[in-house]
């Protein structure tokens, strides 16, 4: 039986890891820049919030949706990409680590704002909003990865099924070809000739030891 050579395994693809990690670092830097800027008035958050509220109210959003609710919603939306990219960068079995990293990162931002930045206001609602947004992004990333995993498994099983079907079809064709094949007549030189018995000469018969045990052996005693 010939030995099957498996060979080294194919190299793993790190495209998802490198791309998601790079985007995660860039977006984390953006979040830190926005939340840790010492003078929030330079970013014109108030004017941007006023324009957004005016546009929402014109679209039919109730007037009760004010600046506080808009800020809460903005904090949720800001952490959705962060949770999504973190869910892509982590290993599939280590997704649960993001459940602790996202609230810890938000709490670290709020503590820094409260103790190191006088122009910033630190509240528990910001931590809660950021955590909700991060968990939503993480959930979306897990759904996408699960869909891709199921698709890959389906493609592999489909390829294996195609190969098994091709092997079965080839086996069926070989069996049908062998059943319809007619036996070829044996060549003349391969035919076995019937053995021809040659009567030995009398001298050879006498010298043969089995001759004297046969019924044809002479029984007359010779006197000397």
XYZ file of C-alpha atoms in Angstrom:
224
model
C 0.000 0.000 0.000
C 1.491 3.340 -1.053
C 2.007 5.980 1.609
C -0.121 9.107 1.318
C 1.925 12.290 1.450
C -0.053 15.000 3.218
C 2.516 17.791 3.132
C 2.571 20.991 5.167
C -0.727 22.744 5.911
C -1.666 25.734 3.765
C -0.756 29.135 5.206
C -3.411 30.962 7.194
C -4.850 34.220 5.960
C -4.270 37.169 8.277
C -6.004 39.739 6.089
C -8.992 40.086 8.432
C -6.742 40.425 11.474
C -4.414 43.037 9.982
C -7.140 45.140 8.361
C -9.460 45.100 11.377
C -6.588 45.819 13.789
C -5.374 48.759 11.710
C -8.871 50.233 11.481
C -9.399 49.611 15.189
C -6.235 51.537 16.071
C -7.195 54.441 13.809
C -10.749 54.644 15.122
C -9.582 54.352 18.729
C -7.258 57.287 18.115
C -10.191 59.241 16.674
C -12.359 58.490 19.737
C -9.572 59.530 22.081
C -9.040 62.729 20.112
C -12.716 63.636 20.300
C -13.211 62.706 23.954
C -9.888 63.947 25.300
C -9.666 67.267 23.524
C -9.071 69.788 26.321
C -11.309 72.497 24.802
C -14.584 71.033 23.514
C -15.648 74.433 22.144
C -12.921 74.129 19.528
C -14.738 71.126 18.070
C -18.005 73.097 17.784
C -20.110 70.351 19.301
C -22.860 72.786 20.319
C -23.317 74.249 16.847
C -23.275 70.793 15.249
C -25.824 69.507 17.788
C -28.073 72.519 17.155
C -28.081 71.939 13.401
C -28.743 68.212 13.840
C -31.630 68.844 16.231
C -33.149 71.404 13.891
C -32.943 68.947 11.010
C -34.485 66.152 13.088
C -37.343 68.350 14.247
C -38.017 69.360 10.651
C -38.223 65.678 9.745
C -40.941 65.089 12.347
C -38.956 64.107 15.430
C -40.802 65.336 18.575
C -39.528 68.465 20.302
C -38.983 66.418 23.455
C -35.926 64.942 21.773
C -33.468 67.541 23.034
C -29.741 67.967 23.486
C -29.408 65.399 26.301
C -31.041 62.629 24.274
C -29.042 63.582 21.210
C -25.829 63.375 23.210
C -26.840 59.996 24.613
C -27.606 58.726 21.099
C -24.329 60.155 19.783
C -22.386 58.337 22.495
C -24.072 55.097 21.454
C -23.321 55.660 17.772
C -19.695 56.594 18.452
C -18.918 53.218 20.046
C -20.756 51.036 17.494
C -17.795 51.011 15.046
C -15.419 50.461 17.947
C -17.278 47.337 19.076
C -17.600 46.122 15.495
C -13.871 46.447 14.746
C -12.948 44.903 18.089
C -15.212 41.942 17.317
C -13.429 41.445 14.005
C -9.934 41.787 15.456
C -10.421 39.315 18.306
C -10.250 35.568 17.813
C -13.580 33.841 17.281
C -13.426 32.088 20.648
C -12.226 35.219 22.484
C -15.152 37.494 21.597
C -16.237 37.604 25.240
C -13.138 39.688 26.080
C -14.811 42.638 24.346
C -17.605 42.513 26.954
C -15.057 43.766 29.490
C -12.820 45.880 27.253
C -15.556 48.145 25.914
C -16.986 49.267 29.301
C -13.478 49.514 30.751
C -12.340 51.733 27.878
C -15.378 53.989 28.276
C -14.926 54.145 32.045
C -11.263 55.067 31.569
C -12.272 57.928 29.277
C -14.841 59.234 31.739
C -12.457 58.995 34.696
C -9.800 60.880 32.768
C -12.313 63.552 31.833
C -13.435 63.879 35.431
C -9.997 64.094 37.043
C -7.725 65.564 34.371
C -9.931 67.754 32.139
C -11.684 70.654 33.825
C -13.766 71.558 30.775
C -15.195 68.065 30.491
C -18.126 66.546 32.363
C -17.939 62.891 33.422
C -21.205 60.995 33.906
C -22.273 57.385 34.334
C -24.781 57.791 31.482
C -21.916 58.271 29.038
C -20.366 54.985 30.138
C -23.723 53.246 29.767
C -24.325 54.763 26.315
C -20.837 53.880 25.120
C -21.207 50.318 26.396
C -24.546 49.887 24.637
C -23.055 51.122 21.383
C -20.009 48.891 21.741
C -22.165 45.826 22.453
C -24.327 46.545 19.408
C -21.250 46.760 17.193
C -19.863 43.572 18.742
C -23.143 41.759 18.102
C -23.137 42.885 14.483
C -19.533 41.669 14.052
C -20.368 38.272 15.551
C -23.341 37.885 13.208
C -21.194 38.724 10.189
C -18.463 36.291 11.235
C -20.992 33.526 11.905
C -22.528 34.028 8.456
C -19.096 33.878 6.802
C -18.197 30.757 8.807
C -21.401 28.976 7.749
C -20.822 30.007 4.126
C -17.257 28.626 4.181
C -18.420 25.344 5.723
C -21.118 25.041 3.087
C -18.653 25.679 0.265
C -16.230 23.054 1.624
C -18.979 20.457 2.033
C -20.228 21.235 -1.472
C -16.737 20.740 -2.930
C -16.320 17.420 -1.110
C -19.730 16.282 -2.343
C -18.808 17.170 -5.936
C -15.613 15.116 -5.681
C -17.429 12.130 -4.187
C -20.038 12.291 -6.917
C -17.352 12.436 -9.618
C -15.569 9.422 -8.072
C -18.839 7.465 -7.904
C -19.633 8.300 -11.526
C -16.166 7.185 -12.630
C -16.567 3.926 -10.690
C -19.956 3.301 -12.306
C -18.540 3.881 -15.783
C -15.659 1.495 -15.134
C -18.042 -1.180 -13.867
C -20.313 -0.767 -16.914
C -17.315 -0.931 -19.251
C -16.064 -4.119 -17.586
C -19.520 -5.757 -17.793
C -19.908 -5.101 -21.513
C -16.380 -6.183 -22.435
C -16.366 -9.574 -24.375
C -13.783 -12.227 -23.423
C -11.105 -12.629 -26.099
C -10.279 -16.197 -27.352
C -7.024 -17.607 -26.119
C -4.213 -17.788 -28.700
C -3.322 -21.125 -30.290
C 0.044 -21.276 -28.628
C -1.548 -20.951 -25.199
C -3.767 -24.039 -25.622
C -2.538 -26.933 -23.538
C -1.933 -30.117 -25.535
C -3.151 -33.424 -24.189
C -0.342 -35.541 -22.728
C 0.807 -38.433 -24.942
C 1.800 -41.687 -23.199
C 4.924 -43.302 -24.613
C 5.455 -46.994 -23.880
C 8.950 -47.458 -22.374
C 11.269 -50.036 -23.892
C 11.692 -53.431 -22.122
C 15.082 -52.617 -20.639
C 13.754 -49.505 -19.005
C 10.762 -51.377 -17.638
C 12.948 -54.059 -16.059
C 15.233 -51.534 -14.443
C 12.266 -49.680 -12.964
C 11.668 -50.704 -9.344
C 7.904 -50.289 -9.642
C 7.780 -52.798 -12.437
C 8.291 -55.764 -10.102
C 5.398 -54.634 -7.925
C 2.998 -54.450 -10.833
C 0.762 -57.362 -11.946
C 2.681 -57.594 -15.237
C 5.925 -58.603 -13.527
C 7.134 -62.231 -14.299
C 6.603 -64.777 -11.499
C 8.604 -67.781 -12.835
C 11.568 -68.661 -10.613
C 14.841 -69.247 -12.424
C 16.882 -72.147 -11.117
C 20.617 -71.945 -11.080
